[in-house]
PDB file of C-alpha atoms and ligand atoms in Angstrom:
ATOM      1  CA  UNK O 770    -120.860  69.820 -42.578  1.00  0.00           C
ATOM      2  CA  UNK O 771    -120.013  67.097 -40.079  1.00  0.00           C
ATOM      3  CA  UNK O 772    -116.750  66.192 -38.401  1.00  0.00           C
ATOM      4  CA  UNK O 773    -116.106  62.627 -37.301  1.00  0.00           C
ATOM      5  CA  UNK O 774    -113.840  63.178 -34.313  1.00  0.00           C
ATOM      6  CA  UNK O 775    -113.023  59.501 -33.854  1.00  0.00           C
ATOM      7  CA  UNK O 776    -112.709  56.892 -36.607  1.00  0.00           C
ATOM      8  CA  UNK O 777    -110.228  54.064 -37.108  1.00  0.00           C
ATOM      9  CA  UNK O 778    -110.602  54.038 -40.884  1.00  0.00           C
ATOM     10  CA  UNK O 779    -107.084  52.697 -41.383  1.00  0.00           C
ATOM     11  CA  UNK O 780    -107.976  49.210 -40.054  1.00  0.00           C
ATOM     12  CA  UNK O 781    -108.183  46.156 -42.301  1.00  0.00           C
ATOM     13  CA  UNK O 782    -111.993  46.257 -42.243  1.00  0.00           C
ATOM     14  CA  UNK O 783    -111.691  49.013 -44.853  1.00  0.00           C
ATOM     15  CA  UNK O 784    -108.929  47.532 -47.002  1.00  0.00           C
ATOM     16  CA  UNK O 785    -111.336  46.537 -49.786  1.00  0.00           C
ATOM     17  CA  UNK O 786    -113.132  49.839 -50.261  1.00  0.00           C
ATOM     18  CA  UNK O 787    -111.404  52.535 -48.220  1.00  0.00           C
ATOM     19  CA  UNK O 788    -111.256  55.257 -50.891  1.00  0.00           C
ATOM     20  CA  UNK O 789    -114.885  54.726 -51.851  1.00  0.00           C
ATOM     21  CA  UNK O 790    -115.960  54.722 -48.205  1.00  0.00           C
ATOM     22  CA  UNK O 791    -114.148  58.021 -47.553  1.00  0.00           C
ATOM     23  CA  UNK O 792    -115.606  59.570 -50.700  1.00  0.00           C
ATOM     24  CA  UNK O 793    -119.067  58.436 -49.672  1.00  0.00           C
ATOM     25  CA  UNK O 794    -118.637  60.007 -46.237  1.00  0.00           C
ATOM     26  CA  UNK O 795    -117.438  63.218 -47.848  1.00  0.00           C
ATOM     27  CA  UNK O 796    -120.470  63.286 -50.161  1.00  0.00           C
ATOM     28  CA  UNK O 797    -122.733  62.825 -47.130  1.00  0.00           C
ATOM     29  CA  UNK O 798    -121.220  65.953 -45.568  1.00  0.00           C
ATOM     30  CA  UNK O 799    -118.539  64.394 -43.356  1.00  0.00           C
ATOM     31  CA  UNK O 800    -115.758  66.749 -44.416  1.00  0.00           C
ATOM     32  CA  UNK O 801    -113.145  65.947 -41.780  1.00  0.00           C
ATOM     33  CA  UNK O 802    -112.197  62.699 -40.075  1.00  0.00           C
ATOM     34  CA  UNK O 803    -109.885  62.483 -37.065  1.00  0.00           C
ATOM     35  CA  UNK O 804    -108.052  59.196 -36.631  1.00  0.00           C
ATOM     36  CA  UNK O 805    -106.938  58.057 -33.178  1.00  0.00           C
ATOM     37  CA  UNK O 806    -104.014  55.669 -33.195  1.00  0.00           C
ATOM     38  CA  UNK O 807    -104.107  52.286 -31.417  1.00  0.00           C
ATOM     39  CA  UNK O 808    -100.514  51.095 -30.973  1.00  0.00           C
ATOM     40  CA  UNK O 809     -97.195  50.569 -32.777  1.00  0.00           C
ATOM     41  CA  UNK O 810     -98.796  48.199 -35.306  1.00  0.00           C
ATOM     42  CA  UNK O 811    -101.378  50.694 -36.592  1.00  0.00           C
ATOM     43  CA  UNK O 812     -99.146  53.721 -37.216  1.00  0.00           C
ATOM     44  CA  UNK O 813     -98.023  52.969 -40.781  1.00  0.00           C
ATOM     45  CA  UNK O 814    -101.545  52.243 -42.031  1.00  0.00           C
ATOM     46  CA  UNK O 815    -102.885  55.384 -40.374  1.00  0.00           C
ATOM     47  CA  UNK O 816    -100.180  57.604 -41.822  1.00  0.00           C
ATOM     48  CA  UNK O 817    -100.778  56.145 -45.255  1.00  0.00           C
ATOM     49  CA  UNK O 818    -104.464  57.127 -45.100  1.00  0.00           C
ATOM     50  CA  UNK O 819    -103.460  60.586 -43.886  1.00  0.00           C
ATOM     51  CA  UNK O 820    -101.030  61.044 -46.763  1.00  0.00           C
ATOM     52  CA  UNK O 821    -103.637  60.074 -49.351  1.00  0.00           C
ATOM     53  CA  UNK O 822    -106.572  62.018 -47.940  1.00  0.00           C
ATOM     54  CA  UNK O 823    -106.051  65.615 -46.886  1.00  0.00           C
ATOM     55  CA  UNK O 824    -109.233  65.650 -44.797  1.00  0.00           C
ATOM     56  CA  UNK O 825    -108.191  62.648 -42.665  1.00  0.00           C
ATOM     57  CA  UNK O 826    -106.125  63.798 -39.702  1.00  0.00           C
ATOM     58  CA  UNK O 827    -103.906  61.466 -37.667  1.00  0.00           C
ATOM     59  CA  UNK O 828    -103.428  61.446 -33.900  1.00  0.00           C
ATOM     60  CA  UNK O 829    -100.672  59.692 -32.023  1.00  0.00           C
ATOM     61  CA  UNK O 830    -100.926  57.678 -28.828  1.00  0.00           C
ATOM     62  CA  UNK O 831    -101.029  54.265 -27.197  1.00  0.00           C
ATOM     63  CA  UNK O 832    -104.490  52.777 -26.569  1.00  0.00           C
ATOM     64  CA  UNK O 833    -104.973  51.442 -23.020  1.00  0.00           C
ATOM     65  CA  UNK O 834    -105.893  47.958 -24.323  1.00  0.00           C
ATOM     66  CA  UNK O 835    -102.440  47.828 -25.955  1.00  0.00           C
ATOM     67  CA  UNK O 836    -100.552  48.708 -22.766  1.00  0.00           C
ATOM     68  CA  UNK O 837     -98.427  45.604 -22.119  1.00  0.00           C
ATOM     69  CA  UNK O 838     -94.971  44.750 -20.716  1.00  0.00           C
ATOM     70  CA  UNK O 839     -93.283  46.818 -23.441  1.00  0.00           C
ATOM     71  CA  UNK O 840     -95.358  49.953 -22.936  1.00  0.00           C
ATOM     72  CA  UNK O 841     -92.431  52.173 -22.021  1.00  0.00           C
ATOM     73  CA  UNK O 842     -90.679  51.486 -25.310  1.00  0.00           C
ATOM     74  CA  UNK O 843     -93.905  52.090 -27.221  1.00  0.00           C
ATOM     75  CA  UNK O 844     -94.393  55.370 -25.389  1.00  0.00           C
ATOM     76  CA  UNK O 845     -90.847  56.358 -26.354  1.00  0.00           C
ATOM     77  CA  UNK O 846     -91.852  55.675 -29.950  1.00  0.00           C
ATOM     78  CA  UNK O 847     -95.057  57.706 -29.551  1.00  0.00           C
ATOM     79  CA  UNK O 848     -93.040  60.579 -28.148  1.00  0.00           C
ATOM     80  CA  UNK O 849     -90.573  60.411 -31.009  1.00  0.00           C
ATOM     81  CA  UNK O 850     -93.334  60.468 -33.622  1.00  0.00           C
ATOM     82  CA  UNK O 851     -94.956  63.428 -31.919  1.00  0.00           C
ATOM     83  CA  UNK O 852     -91.713  65.370 -31.953  1.00  0.00           C
ATOM     84  CA  UNK O 853     -90.871  64.656 -35.581  1.00  0.00           C
ATOM     85  CA  UNK O 854     -94.118  65.086 -37.512  1.00  0.00           C
ATOM     86  CA  UNK O 855     -97.486  66.733 -37.423  1.00  0.00           C
ATOM     87  CA  UNK O 856    -100.279  65.111 -35.418  1.00  0.00           C
ATOM     88  CA  UNK O 857    -103.571  66.736 -34.503  1.00  0.00           C
ATOM     89  CA  UNK O 858    -104.020  65.240 -31.077  1.00  0.00           C
ATOM     90  CA  UNK O 859    -102.813  62.612 -28.646  1.00  0.00           C
ATOM     91  CA  UNK O 860    -104.996  59.538 -28.708  1.00  0.00           C
ATOM     92  CA  UNK O 861    -106.472  57.413 -28.028  1.00  0.00           C
ATOM     93  CA  UNK O 862    -105.294  57.196 -24.454  1.00  0.00           C
ATOM     94  CA  UNK O 863    -106.912  56.313 -21.163  1.00  0.00           C
ATOM     95  CA  UNK O 864    -107.838  53.329 -19.053  1.00  0.00           C
ATOM     96  CA  UNK O 865    -109.839  50.198 -19.880  1.00  0.00           C
ATOM     97  CA  UNK O 866    -110.825  48.005 -16.948  1.00  0.00           C
ATOM     98  CA  UNK O 867    -113.416  46.039 -18.904  1.00  0.00           C
ATOM     99  CA  UNK O 868    -111.235  43.712 -20.939  1.00  0.00           C
ATOM    100  CA  UNK O 869    -108.245  43.133 -18.697  1.00  0.00           C
ATOM    101  CA  UNK O 870    -107.050  44.506 -15.354  1.00  0.00           C
ATOM    102  CA  UNK O 871    -103.563  42.938 -15.479  1.00  0.00           C
ATOM    103  CA  UNK O 872    -101.851  46.173 -16.459  1.00  0.00           C
ATOM    104  CA  UNK O 873    -103.983  48.670 -14.555  1.00  0.00           C
ATOM    105  CA  UNK O 874    -101.010  50.437 -12.940  1.00  0.00           C
ATOM    106  CA  UNK O 875     -99.203  50.576 -16.267  1.00  0.00           C
ATOM    107  CA  UNK O 876    -102.334  51.921 -17.987  1.00  0.00           C
ATOM    108  CA  UNK O 877    -102.549  54.709 -15.414  1.00  0.00           C
ATOM    109  CA  UNK O 878     -98.869  55.512 -15.843  1.00  0.00           C
ATOM    110  CA  UNK O 879     -99.172  55.516 -19.655  1.00  0.00           C
ATOM    111  CA  UNK O 880    -102.252  57.745 -19.476  1.00  0.00           C
ATOM    112  CA  UNK O 881    -100.523  60.280 -17.236  1.00  0.00           C
ATOM    113  CA  UNK O 882     -97.369  60.314 -19.333  1.00  0.00           C
ATOM    114  CA  UNK O 883     -99.351  60.891 -22.540  1.00  0.00           C
ATOM    115  CA  UNK O 884    -101.372  63.708 -20.976  1.00  0.00           C
ATOM    116  CA  UNK O 885     -98.062  65.392 -20.184  1.00  0.00           C
ATOM    117  CA  UNK O 886     -96.967  64.878 -23.792  1.00  0.00           C
ATOM    118  CA  UNK O 887    -100.172  66.517 -25.014  1.00  0.00           C
ATOM    119  CA  UNK O 888     -99.649  69.409 -22.653  1.00  0.00           C
ATOM    120  CA  UNK O 889     -96.032  69.959 -23.698  1.00  0.00           C
ATOM    121  CA  UNK O 890     -97.083  70.015 -27.354  1.00  0.00           C
ATOM    122  CA  UNK O 891    -100.248  72.021 -26.730  1.00  0.00           C
ATOM    123  CA  UNK O 892    -102.370  69.276 -28.318  1.00  0.00           C
ATOM    124  CA  UNK O 893    -105.838  68.030 -27.390  1.00  0.00           C
ATOM    125  CA  UNK O 894    -106.192  64.428 -26.271  1.00  0.00           C
ATOM    126  CA  UNK O 895    -108.874  61.798 -26.732  1.00  0.00           C
ATOM    127  CA  UNK O 896    -109.777  59.633 -23.765  1.00  0.00           C
ATOM    128  CA  UNK O 897    -110.938  56.022 -23.727  1.00  0.00           C
ATOM    129  CA  UNK O 898    -112.568  55.315 -20.363  1.00  0.00           C
ATOM    130  CA  UNK O 899    -114.299  51.959 -20.478  1.00  0.00           C
ATOM    131  CA  UNK O 900    -115.297  50.957 -16.923  1.00  0.00           C
ATOM    132  CA  UNK O 901    -112.971  53.675 -15.680  1.00  0.00           C
ATOM    133  CA  UNK O 902    -114.775  56.964 -16.110  1.00  0.00           C
ATOM    134  CA  UNK O 903    -114.440  58.167 -12.493  1.00  0.00           C
ATOM    135  CA  UNK O 904    -110.761  57.238 -12.493  1.00  0.00           C
ATOM    136  CA  UNK O 905    -109.954  58.915 -15.811  1.00  0.00           C
ATOM    137  CA  UNK O 906    -111.886  62.050 -14.803  1.00  0.00           C
ATOM    138  CA  UNK O 907    -109.988  62.176 -11.487  1.00  0.00           C
ATOM    139  CA  UNK O 908    -106.646  61.914 -13.270  1.00  0.00           C
ATOM    140  CA  UNK O 909    -107.518  64.731 -15.667  1.00  0.00           C
ATOM    141  CA  UNK O 910    -108.799  66.802 -12.712  1.00  0.00           C
ATOM    142  CA  UNK O 911    -105.487  66.303 -10.930  1.00  0.00           C
ATOM    143  CA  UNK O 912    -103.531  67.517 -13.980  1.00  0.00           C
ATOM    144  CA  UNK O 913    -105.811  70.244 -15.339  1.00  0.00           C
ATOM    145  CA  UNK O 914    -104.050  73.566 -14.993  1.00  0.00           C
ATOM    146  CA  UNK O 915    -106.056  75.377 -17.645  1.00  0.00           C
ATOM    147  CA  UNK O 916    -103.948  74.051 -20.513  1.00  0.00           C
ATOM    148  CA  UNK O 917    -105.530  70.637 -21.054  1.00  0.00           C
ATOM    149  CA  UNK O 918    -108.265  70.132 -23.610  1.00  0.00           C
ATOM    150  CA  UNK O 919    -109.874  67.133 -25.179  1.00  0.00           C
ATOM    151  CA  UNK O 920    -112.694  64.665 -25.528  1.00  0.00           C
ATOM    152  CA  UNK O 921    -114.072  61.892 -23.357  1.00  0.00           C
ATOM    153  CA  UNK O 922    -114.715  59.585 -26.271  1.00  0.00           C
ATOM    154  CA  UNK O 923    -117.798  57.311 -26.335  1.00  0.00           C
ATOM    155  CA  UNK O 924    -119.311  59.058 -23.326  1.00  0.00           C
ATOM    156  CA  UNK O 925    -121.691  56.844 -21.379  1.00  0.00           C
ATOM    157  CA  UNK O 926    -121.587  58.323 -17.906  1.00  0.00           C
ATOM    158  CA  UNK O 927    -124.000  59.757 -15.369  1.00  0.00           C
ATOM    159  CA  UNK O 928    -125.186  63.376 -15.126  1.00  0.00           C
ATOM    160  CA  UNK O 929    -122.694  63.852 -12.258  1.00  0.00           C
ATOM    161  CA  UNK O 930    -119.827  62.602 -14.401  1.00  0.00           C
ATOM    162  CA  UNK O 931    -120.952  64.824 -17.268  1.00  0.00           C
ATOM    163  CA  UNK O 932    -120.854  67.779 -14.912  1.00  0.00           C
ATOM    164  CA  UNK O 933    -117.295  66.993 -13.820  1.00  0.00           C
ATOM    165  CA  UNK O 934    -116.251  66.753 -17.480  1.00  0.00           C
ATOM    166  CA  UNK O 935    -117.877  70.114 -18.254  1.00  0.00           C
ATOM    167  CA  UNK O 936    -116.182  71.660 -15.210  1.00  0.00           C
ATOM    168  CA  UNK O 937    -112.881  70.475 -16.685  1.00  0.00           C
ATOM    169  CA  UNK O 938    -113.709  72.283 -19.920  1.00  0.00           C
ATOM    170  CA  UNK O 939    -113.686  68.960 -21.751  1.00  0.00           C
ATOM    171  CA  UNK O 940    -116.045  67.621 -24.392  1.00  0.00           C
ATOM    172  CA  UNK O 941    -118.010  64.396 -24.705  1.00  0.00           C
ATOM    173  CA  UNK O 942    -117.911  62.286 -27.856  1.00  0.00           C
ATOM    174  CA  UNK O 943    -121.329  61.004 -28.907  1.00  0.00           C
ATOM    175  CA  UNK O 944    -121.609  58.030 -31.241  1.00  0.00           C
ATOM    176  CA  UNK O 945    -123.780  55.087 -32.235  1.00  0.00           C
ATOM    177  CA  UNK O 946    -124.498  54.007 -28.666  1.00  0.00           C
ATOM    178  CA  UNK O 947    -126.898  56.945 -28.371  1.00  0.00           C
ATOM    179  CA  UNK O 948    -129.208  55.126 -30.816  1.00  0.00           C
ATOM    180  CA  UNK O 949    -129.309  51.903 -28.777  1.00  0.00           C
ATOM    181  CA  UNK O 950    -132.431  51.241 -26.765  1.00  0.00           C
ATOM    182  CA  UNK O 951    -131.812  50.636 -23.057  1.00  0.00           C
ATOM    183  CA  UNK O 952    -128.247  51.909 -23.177  1.00  0.00           C
ATOM    184  CA  UNK O 953    -129.358  54.824 -20.982  1.00  0.00           C
ATOM    185  CA  UNK O 954    -126.968  57.193 -22.723  1.00  0.00           C
ATOM    186  CA  UNK O 955    -129.613  59.151 -24.639  1.00  0.00           C
ATOM    187  CA  UNK O 956    -131.409  60.231 -21.454  1.00  0.00           C
ATOM    188  CA  UNK O 957    -128.199  61.642 -19.965  1.00  0.00           C
ATOM    189  CA  UNK O 958    -127.059  63.289 -23.205  1.00  0.00           C
ATOM    190  CA  UNK O 959    -130.454  64.964 -23.581  1.00  0.00           C
ATOM    191  CA  UNK O 960    -129.591  67.160 -20.584  1.00  0.00           C
ATOM    192  CA  UNK O 961    -126.007  68.018 -21.547  1.00  0.00           C
ATOM    193  CA  UNK O 962    -125.650  71.419 -23.245  1.00  0.00           C
ATOM    194  CA  UNK O 963    -124.719  71.216 -26.945  1.00  0.00           C
ATOM    195  CA  UNK O 964    -121.604  73.298 -26.184  1.00  0.00           C
ATOM    196  CA  UNK O 965    -119.959  70.169 -24.754  1.00  0.00           C
ATOM    197  CA  UNK O 966    -120.803  67.604 -27.422  1.00  0.00           C
ATOM    198  CA  UNK O 967    -118.956  66.392 -30.510  1.00  0.00           C
ATOM    199  CA  UNK O 968    -119.900  63.644 -32.953  1.00  0.00           C
ATOM    200  CA  UNK O 969    -117.900  60.482 -33.545  1.00  0.00           C
ATOM    201  CA  UNK O 970    -118.379  57.041 -35.031  1.00  0.00           C
ATOM    202  CA  UNK O 971    -115.526  54.924 -33.603  1.00  0.00           C
ATOM    203  CA  UNK O 972    -115.650  53.180 -37.001  1.00  0.00           C
ATOM    204  CA  UNK O 973    -115.439  50.269 -37.661  1.00  0.00           C
ATOM    205  CA  UNK O 974    -117.062  49.640 -34.250  1.00  0.00           C
ATOM    206  CA  UNK O 975    -120.344  50.609 -32.573  1.00  0.00           C
ATOM    207  CA  UNK O 976    -122.542  51.180 -35.616  1.00  0.00           C
ATOM    208  CA  UNK O 977    -125.688  53.200 -34.993  1.00  0.00           C
ATOM    209  CA  UNK O 978    -129.146  51.746 -35.558  1.00  0.00           C
ATOM    210  CA  UNK O 979    -130.115  50.576 -38.225  1.00  0.00           C
ATOM    211  CA  UNK O 980    -126.575  49.373 -38.991  1.00  0.00           C
ATOM    212  CA  UNK O 981    -125.958  47.881 -35.558  1.00  0.00           C
ATOM    213  CA  UNK O 982    -123.793  44.765 -35.768  1.00  0.00           C
ATOM    214  CA  UNK O 983    -122.417  45.754 -39.164  1.00  0.00           C
ATOM    215  CA  UNK O 984    -119.196  47.574 -39.965  1.00  0.00           C
ATOM    216  CA  UNK O 985    -119.437  51.200 -38.914  1.00  0.00           C
ATOM    217  CA  UNK O 986    -118.179  54.024 -41.139  1.00  0.00           C
ATOM    218  CA  UNK O 987    -118.029  57.826 -40.949  1.00  0.00           C
ATOM    219  CA  UNK O 988    -121.029  58.300 -43.287  1.00  0.00           C
ATOM    220  CA  UNK O 989    -123.243  56.809 -40.557  1.00  0.00           C
ATOM    221  CA  UNK O 990    -122.588  59.828 -38.370  1.00  0.00           C
ATOM    222  CA  UNK O 991    -125.803  61.174 -39.878  1.00  0.00           C
ATOM    223  CA  UNK O 992    -127.750  58.602 -37.849  1.00  0.00           C
ATOM    224  CA  UNK O 993    -126.090  59.846 -34.680  1.00  0.00           C
ATOM    225  CA  UNK O 994    -126.813  63.454 -35.631  1.00  0.00           C
ATOM    226  CA  UNK O 995    -130.463  62.648 -36.344  1.00  0.00           C
ATOM    227  CA  UNK O 996    -130.848  61.019 -32.930  1.00  0.00           C
ATOM    228  CA  UNK O 997    -129.166  63.965 -31.224  1.00  0.00           C
ATOM    229  CA  UNK O 998    -131.394  66.393 -33.144  1.00  0.00           C
ATOM    230  CA  UNK O 999    -134.398  64.429 -31.888  1.00  0.00           C
ATOM    231  CA  UNK O1000    -133.252  64.529 -28.268  1.00  0.00           C
ATOM    232  CA  UNK O1001    -132.472  68.238 -28.402  1.00  0.00           C
ATOM    233  CA  UNK O1002    -135.430  69.327 -30.541  1.00  0.00           C
ATOM    234  CA  UNK O1003    -132.977  70.870 -33.005  1.00  0.00           C
ATOM    235  CA  UNK O1004    -132.649  70.457 -36.751  1.00  0.00           C
ATOM    236  CA  UNK O1005    -129.926  68.162 -38.059  1.00  0.00           C
ATOM    237  CA  UNK O1006    -128.330  71.270 -39.588  1.00  0.00           C
ATOM    238  CA  UNK O1007    -128.117  72.906 -36.185  1.00  0.00           C
ATOM    239  CA  UNK O1008    -126.596  69.779 -34.684  1.00  0.00           C
ATOM    240  CA  UNK O1009    -124.064  69.715 -37.515  1.00  0.00           C
ATOM    241  CA  UNK O1010    -123.200  73.376 -37.063  1.00  0.00           C
ATOM    242  CA  UNK O1011    -122.825  73.254 -33.286  1.00  0.00           C
ATOM    243  CA  UNK O1012    -120.853  70.012 -33.123  1.00  0.00           C
ATOM    244  CA  UNK O1013    -118.591  71.154 -35.958  1.00  0.00           C
ATOM    245  CA  UNK O1014    -117.894  74.432 -34.157  1.00  0.00           C
ATOM    246  CA  UNK O1015    -117.026  72.454 -31.030  1.00  0.00           C
ATOM    247  CA  UNK O1016    -114.741  70.065 -32.907  1.00  0.00           C
ATOM    248  CA  UNK O1017    -112.924  72.968 -34.550  1.00  0.00           C
ATOM    249  CA  UNK O1018    -112.399  74.570 -31.137  1.00  0.00           C
ATOM    250  CA  UNK O1019    -110.609  71.397 -30.025  1.00  0.00           C
ATOM    251  CA  UNK O1020    -108.577  70.465 -33.110  1.00  0.00           C
ATOM    252  CA  UNK O1021    -106.492  72.977 -35.012  1.00  0.00           C
ATOM    253  CA  UNK O1022    -106.431  72.100 -38.698  1.00  0.00           C
TER     254      UNK O1022
HETATM  255 NI1   NI M 934    -111.507  54.189 -30.695  1.00  0.00          NI
END
């Protein structure tokens, strides 16, 4: 059994064949899918998928790339949703300094506020840290009081950064990038203990080889698991078992 800890399967890329795609993933052994939210425009679609598919679990949060002038109102909305219905985590949240640095201060503020929300609700949170891994780690370090738990999604850091994440008691999300030649991620991940790794696809983005450039979907998590099994000299079954155990220690379902 596999768990996809990060898939945006509510986006329009799946409008034509969503039910079939989810069934296919399920038949391939992907029994649970966790859906990070993006912003106010994605909530309805995400909740609709969650209501139709019992094994697809919604999270609530504001993605750093969607932090704009109105972010405070959106965060009020996020907070309201979290207090009125069941979500399985806060996400995805964090800082993205790759696309646009205009709202860096606001991104930091939104990240901190959402970590506090997660803490108050005793929920895990999922961190997006593109070009901001040291900064996001530092913020979590400054707030970790033993009650924070979560995943650094799409981990692509150094061994030193991996160590800081492990010291925080956090996990690293491993996806399609691990199958890319020259990405450098595989070499680092090879030395990280399995106890700190979970699988993810980030569907519809970041498809693993041999689907690179095409739409990604949860069924392709097998390609990520095969690569990880290779790196760790484990069987795919062992990778499935260990990463599933880790995911279930983060998310309460
Ligand atoms: Ni994502």
